[in-house]
CSV table of C-alpha atoms in Angstrom, one decimal:
chain,number,residue,atom,x,y,z
A,403,UNK,CA,16.9,29.4,56.0
A,404,UNK,CA,16.6,25.8,57.2
A,405,UNK,CA,17.5,23.0,54.7
A,406,UNK,CA,14.4,21.2,53.4
A,407,UNK,CA,15.4,18.2,51.5
A,408,UNK,CA,11.8,17.6,50.4
A,409,UNK,CA,12.1,20.7,48.1
A,410,UNK,CA,15.0,19.0,46.3
A,411,UNK,CA,13.0,15.8,45.9
A,412,UNK,CA,10.1,17.9,44.5
A,413,UNK,CA,12.4,19.7,42.1
A,414,UNK,CA,13.8,16.5,40.7
A,415,UNK,CA,10.3,15.0,40.3
A,416,UNK,CA,9.1,18.1,38.4
A,417,UNK,CA,12.1,17.9,36.1
A,418,UNK,CA,11.3,14.2,35.4
A,419,UNK,CA,7.8,15.1,34.6
A,420,UNK,CA,9.0,17.6,31.9
A,421,UNK,CA,10.9,14.9,30.0
A,422,UNK,CA,9.1,12.6,27.5
A,423,UNK,CA,9.6,8.9,27.7
A,424,UNK,CA,9.8,8.8,23.9
A,425,UNK,CA,12.3,11.6,23.3
A,426,UNK,CA,14.3,11.8,26.5
A,427,UNK,CA,14.0,8.5,28.4
A,428,UNK,CA,17.5,8.7,29.9
A,429,UNK,CA,16.9,12.1,31.4
A,430,UNK,CA,13.5,11.1,32.7
A,431,UNK,CA,15.0,8.0,34.4
A,432,UNK,CA,17.9,10.0,35.9
A,433,UNK,CA,15.6,12.5,37.7
A,434,UNK,CA,13.3,9.8,38.9
A,435,UNK,CA,16.2,7.8,40.3
A,436,UNK,CA,17.9,10.8,41.8
A,437,UNK,CA,14.6,11.8,43.5
A,438,UNK,CA,14.3,8.3,44.9
A,439,UNK,CA,17.9,8.4,46.2
A,440,UNK,CA,17.2,11.7,48.0
A,441,UNK,CA,14.1,10.2,49.6
A,442,UNK,CA,16.1,7.3,50.9
A,443,UNK,CA,19.0,9.3,52.2
A,444,UNK,CA,18.6,12.3,54.6
A,445,UNK,CA,21.3,15.0,54.9
A,446,UNK,CA,21.9,17.9,57.3
A,447,UNK,CA,22.4,20.5,54.5
A,448,UNK,CA,22.7,21.0,50.8
A,449,UNK,CA,26.5,20.9,51.2
A,450,UNK,CA,26.4,17.4,52.8
A,451,UNK,CA,23.9,16.2,50.2
A,452,UNK,CA,26.2,17.5,47.4
A,453,UNK,CA,29.3,15.9,48.9
A,454,UNK,CA,27.5,12.6,49.2
A,455,UNK,CA,26.2,12.8,45.7
A,456,UNK,CA,29.8,13.1,44.4
A,457,UNK,CA,30.3,9.5,45.3
A,458,UNK,CA,27.3,8.3,43.3
A,459,UNK,CA,26.3,8.0,39.7
A,460,UNK,CA,24.0,11.0,40.2
A,461,UNK,CA,26.7,13.6,40.4
A,462,UNK,CA,27.5,13.6,36.6
A,463,UNK,CA,24.3,11.7,35.7
A,464,UNK,CA,22.3,14.6,34.4
A,465,UNK,CA,24.9,15.5,31.7
A,466,UNK,CA,25.4,11.8,30.8
A,467,UNK,CA,21.7,11.3,30.4
A,468,UNK,CA,21.3,14.3,28.2
A,469,UNK,CA,24.1,13.2,25.9
A,470,UNK,CA,22.7,9.7,25.7
A,471,UNK,CA,19.3,11.0,24.7
A,472,UNK,CA,20.9,13.3,22.1
A,473,UNK,CA,22.7,10.4,20.4
A,474,UNK,CA,19.6,8.2,20.5
A,475,UNK,CA,17.6,10.9,18.9
A,476,UNK,CA,20.1,11.2,16.1
A,477,UNK,CA,20.1,7.4,15.6
A,478,UNK,CA,16.3,7.4,15.3
A,479,UNK,CA,16.3,10.4,12.9
A,480,UNK,CA,18.8,8.9,10.6
A,481,UNK,CA,17.0,5.5,10.6
A,482,UNK,CA,13.7,7.3,9.7
A,483,UNK,CA,15.1,9.1,6.7
A,484,UNK,CA,17.0,6.0,5.6
A,485,UNK,CA,20.6,7.2,6.2
A,486,UNK,CA,21.7,3.8,7.5
A,487,UNK,CA,25.4,4.5,7.3
A,488,UNK,CA,25.0,7.7,9.4
A,489,UNK,CA,22.9,5.8,11.9
A,490,UNK,CA,25.6,3.1,12.1
A,491,UNK,CA,28.2,5.7,13.2
A,492,UNK,CA,25.8,7.1,15.8
A,493,UNK,CA,25.2,3.6,17.1
A,494,UNK,CA,29.0,3.2,17.5
A,495,UNK,CA,29.1,6.6,19.3
A,496,UNK,CA,26.4,5.4,21.7
A,497,UNK,CA,28.2,2.1,22.4
A,498,UNK,CA,31.4,4.0,23.2
A,499,UNK,CA,29.6,6.5,25.4
A,500,UNK,CA,27.8,3.8,27.3
A,501,UNK,CA,31.1,2.1,28.0
A,502,UNK,CA,33.3,5.1,28.7
A,503,UNK,CA,31.0,8.0,29.5
A,504,UNK,CA,32.5,11.5,29.7
A,505,UNK,CA,36.0,10.1,29.1
A,506,UNK,CA,34.9,9.5,25.5
A,507,UNK,CA,32.8,12.7,25.3
A,508,UNK,CA,35.9,14.8,26.1
A,509,UNK,CA,38.3,12.9,23.9
A,510,UNK,CA,39.5,13.7,20.4
A,511,UNK,CA,37.8,10.5,19.3
A,512,UNK,CA,34.5,12.2,19.9
A,513,UNK,CA,35.4,14.9,17.4
A,514,UNK,CA,36.7,12.3,14.9
A,515,UNK,CA,33.4,10.5,15.1
A,516,UNK,CA,31.6,13.7,14.3
A,517,UNK,CA,33.7,14.1,11.2
A,518,UNK,CA,32.7,10.6,10.2
A,519,UNK,CA,29.1,11.5,10.6
A,520,UNK,CA,29.6,14.6,8.4
A,521,UNK,CA,31.4,12.5,5.8
A,522,UNK,CA,28.6,9.9,5.6
A,523,UNK,CA,25.9,12.6,5.5
A,524,UNK,CA,27.6,14.3,2.6
A,525,UNK,CA,27.9,11.0,0.8
A,526,UNK,CA,24.1,10.6,0.9
A,527,UNK,CA,23.7,14.2,-0.3
A,528,UNK,CA,26.0,13.7,-3.3
A,529,UNK,CA,24.3,10.4,-4.2
A,530,UNK,CA,20.8,11.9,-3.9
A,531,UNK,CA,21.8,14.8,-6.2
A,532,UNK,CA,23.0,12.4,-8.9
A,533,UNK,CA,20.1,10.0,-8.5
A,534,UNK,CA,17.8,13.0,-8.8
A,535,UNK,CA,19.5,14.0,-12.1
A,536,UNK,CA,19.0,10.5,-13.5
A,537,UNK,CA,15.3,10.6,-12.7
A,538,UNK,CA,14.8,14.1,-14.0
A,539,UNK,CA,16.6,13.1,-17.3
A,540,UNK,CA,14.3,10.0,-17.5
A,541,UNK,CA,11.3,12.2,-17.1
A,542,UNK,CA,12.4,14.5,-19.9
A,543,UNK,CA,13.4,11.7,-22.2
A,544,UNK,CA,10.2,9.8,-21.7
A,545,UNK,CA,7.7,12.6,-22.1
A,546,UNK,CA,9.2,15.9,-23.4
A,547,UNK,CA,7.9,16.5,-27.0
A,548,UNK,CA,10.9,18.8,-27.8
A,549,UNK,CA,13.6,16.8,-29.5
A,550,UNK,CA,16.4,19.1,-28.4
A,551,UNK,CA,15.5,18.7,-24.7
A,552,UNK,CA,15.3,15.0,-25.0
A,553,UNK,CA,18.8,14.8,-26.4
A,554,UNK,CA,20.1,17.1,-23.7
A,555,UNK,CA,18.4,14.8,-21.1
A,556,UNK,CA,20.1,11.8,-22.7
A,557,UNK,CA,23.5,13.4,-22.3
A,558,UNK,CA,22.7,14.4,-18.7
A,559,UNK,CA,21.7,10.8,-17.8
A,560,UNK,CA,24.8,9.4,-19.4
A,561,UNK,CA,27.0,11.9,-17.3
A,562,UNK,CA,25.1,11.1,-14.1
A,563,UNK,CA,25.5,7.4,-14.5
A,564,UNK,CA,29.2,8.0,-15.0
A,565,UNK,CA,29.3,10.0,-11.8
A,566,UNK,CA,27.9,7.1,-9.8
A,567,UNK,CA,31.1,5.2,-10.5
A,568,UNK,CA,33.1,8.0,-9.0
A,569,UNK,CA,30.9,7.9,-5.9
A,570,UNK,CA,31.6,4.2,-5.4
A,571,UNK,CA,28.0,3.0,-6.1
A,572,UNK,CA,25.7,2.0,-8.9
A,573,UNK,CA,22.2,2.8,-10.1
A,574,UNK,CA,20.8,-0.5,-9.0
A,575,UNK,CA,22.2,-0.1,-5.5
A,576,UNK,CA,20.6,3.3,-5.1
A,577,UNK,CA,17.3,2.3,-6.7
A,578,UNK,CA,17.1,-0.5,-4.2
A,579,UNK,CA,17.3,1.9,-1.2
A,580,UNK,CA,14.2,3.7,0.2
A,581,UNK,CA,16.0,7.0,0.7
A,582,UNK,CA,16.6,7.3,-3.0
A,583,UNK,CA,13.4,5.7,-4.2
A,584,UNK,CA,11.4,8.2,-2.2
A,585,UNK,CA,13.0,11.0,-4.3
A,586,UNK,CA,10.9,9.9,-7.3
A,587,UNK,CA,7.5,10.1,-5.5
A,588,UNK,CA,6.2,7.5,-7.9
A,589,UNK,CA,4.3,4.2,-7.5
A,590,UNK,CA,6.0,0.8,-7.5
A,591,UNK,CA,5.0,0.4,-11.1
A,592,UNK,CA,6.4,3.8,-12.0
A,593,UNK,CA,9.6,2.9,-10.2
A,594,UNK,CA,9.8,-0.4,-12.1
A,595,UNK,CA,9.4,1.5,-15.4
A,596,UNK,CA,12.1,4.0,-14.4
A,597,UNK,CA,14.5,1.2,-13.6
A,598,UNK,CA,13.8,-0.7,-16.8
A,599,UNK,CA,14.3,2.5,-18.8
A,600,UNK,CA,17.7,3.2,-17.2
A,601,UNK,CA,18.8,-0.4,-17.8
A,602,UNK,CA,17.8,-0.1,-21.4
A,603,UNK,CA,19.6,3.2,-21.8
A,604,UNK,CA,22.8,1.8,-20.2
A,605,UNK,CA,22.7,-1.2,-22.5
A,606,UNK,CA,21.6,0.2,-25.8
A,607,UNK,CA,21.7,4.0,-25.6
A,608,UNK,CA,18.8,6.2,-26.5
A,609,UNK,CA,16.8,6.1,-29.8
A,610,UNK,CA,15.0,9.4,-29.8
A,611,UNK,CA,12.8,8.7,-32.9
A,612,UNK,CA,11.5,5.3,-31.7
A,613,UNK,CA,10.7,6.4,-28.1
A,614,UNK,CA,8.8,9.6,-29.2
A,615,UNK,CA,6.6,7.9,-31.9
A,616,UNK,CA,3.5,8.0,-29.7
A,617,UNK,CA,3.9,11.7,-28.8
A,618,UNK,CA,4.4,12.6,-32.5
A,619,UNK,CA,1.3,10.7,-33.4
A,620,UNK,CA,-0.7,12.5,-30.7
A,621,UNK,CA,0.6,15.9,-32.0
A,622,UNK,CA,-0.3,15.0,-35.6
A,623,UNK,CA,-3.8,13.8,-34.6
A,624,UNK,CA,-4.5,16.9,-32.6
A,625,UNK,CA,-3.3,19.2,-35.4
A,626,UNK,CA,-5.6,17.4,-37.9
A,627,UNK,CA,-8.5,17.7,-35.5
A,628,UNK,CA,-8.0,21.4,-35.0
A,629,UNK,CA,-7.9,22.0,-38.8
A,630,UNK,CA,-11.1,20.0,-39.3
A,631,UNK,CA,-12.9,21.8,-36.6
A,632,UNK,CA,-11.5,25.3,-37.0
A,633,UNK,CA,-14.9,26.9,-37.9
A,634,UNK,CA,-16.5,25.3,-34.9
A,635,UNK,CA,-13.8,26.5,-32.5
A,636,UNK,CA,-14.1,30.0,-33.8
A,637,UNK,CA,-17.9,29.9,-33.3
A,638,UNK,CA,-17.4,28.7,-29.7
A,639,UNK,CA,-15.0,31.6,-29.1
A,640,UNK,CA,-17.6,34.1,-30.2
A,641,UNK,CA,-20.0,33.0,-27.4
A,642,UNK,CA,-20.1,35.2,-24.3
A,643,UNK,CA,-18.2,33.7,-21.3
A,644,UNK,CA,-17.8,35.3,-17.9
A,645,UNK,CA,-14.6,35.0,-15.8
A,646,UNK,CA,-13.0,32.5,-18.1
A,647,UNK,CA,-10.8,32.3,-21.2
A,648,UNK,CA,-11.7,30.8,-24.5
A,649,UNK,CA,-8.7,29.2,-26.1
A,650,UNK,CA,-7.5,26.2,-28.0
A,651,UNK,CA,-4.3,24.1,-27.5
A,652,UNK,CA,-2.2,23.3,-30.6
A,653,UNK,CA,1.0,21.3,-30.9
A,654,UNK,CA,4.2,23.2,-30.8
A,655,UNK,CA,7.9,22.8,-30.0
A,656,UNK,CA,7.4,24.3,-26.6
A,657,UNK,CA,8.8,22.1,-23.8
A,658,UNK,CA,5.2,21.9,-22.4
A,659,UNK,CA,4.0,20.5,-25.7
A,660,UNK,CA,1.3,22.9,-26.7
A,661,UNK,CA,0.6,26.6,-27.5
A,662,UNK,CA,-2.6,28.0,-26.0
A,663,UNK,CA,-4.2,30.5,-28.4
A,664,UNK,CA,-6.9,32.8,-27.2
A,665,UNK,CA,-10.0,32.8,-29.5
A,666,UNK,CA,-11.8,35.8,-27.9
A,667,UNK,CA,-11.2,38.6,-25.4
A,668,UNK,CA,-13.6,38.2,-22.5
A,669,UNK,CA,-14.8,41.3,-20.7
A,670,UNK,CA,-15.6,41.0,-17.0
């Protein structure tokens, strides 16, 4: 079969079309440039074309472009989730690869840098775990009506704050970074309240009785209201209802705060 160089040009252009400018700019550019090089240089056979390409950047260019895109995607991904220290290592890898190419890619240094990436990623994972424990403890201490659970949460917060020292960081440092703030899924005001609470806890400890006064008052008021309207509640429960349950909520020591007592069995 006669050698038709236009087919090679067409193949390279098709490959370029398959790559996105956003996710694979280096590979797209490589195939477009390689196609242009083939259009500008005519060869007698595929063998002669391959031999000529060995003396150009296009011979190893496909692999180099793929690796460059891979590193750039990792940089973008880490920046998006807020893992800045991991992104910094990948930026260093990109700089080395741009300067040294496959000499770096096949060196032990490449593997060492992967180990650095793993270390920094694990660091974020450990810190996120501890920060999550602090927020969970705050949530329990600020709103759980069961005294035993609030005291357990106070112990958990104290232990978690101590763990931060072992991780080489502080609560304020983590609370100031988006990657950790996003774990709380709260508003700016809610985050400010959380930070103030932790500051107060670190400085003064936790007074269970004082913080839970409002919850106890709510429980007392509700219990009083239920006793005063007991006959009315029973009467409501006697009315026919379809596809629903008649019940009342009364204060309890349950972690959720209330017991739900059925007043009437409803038949479908």
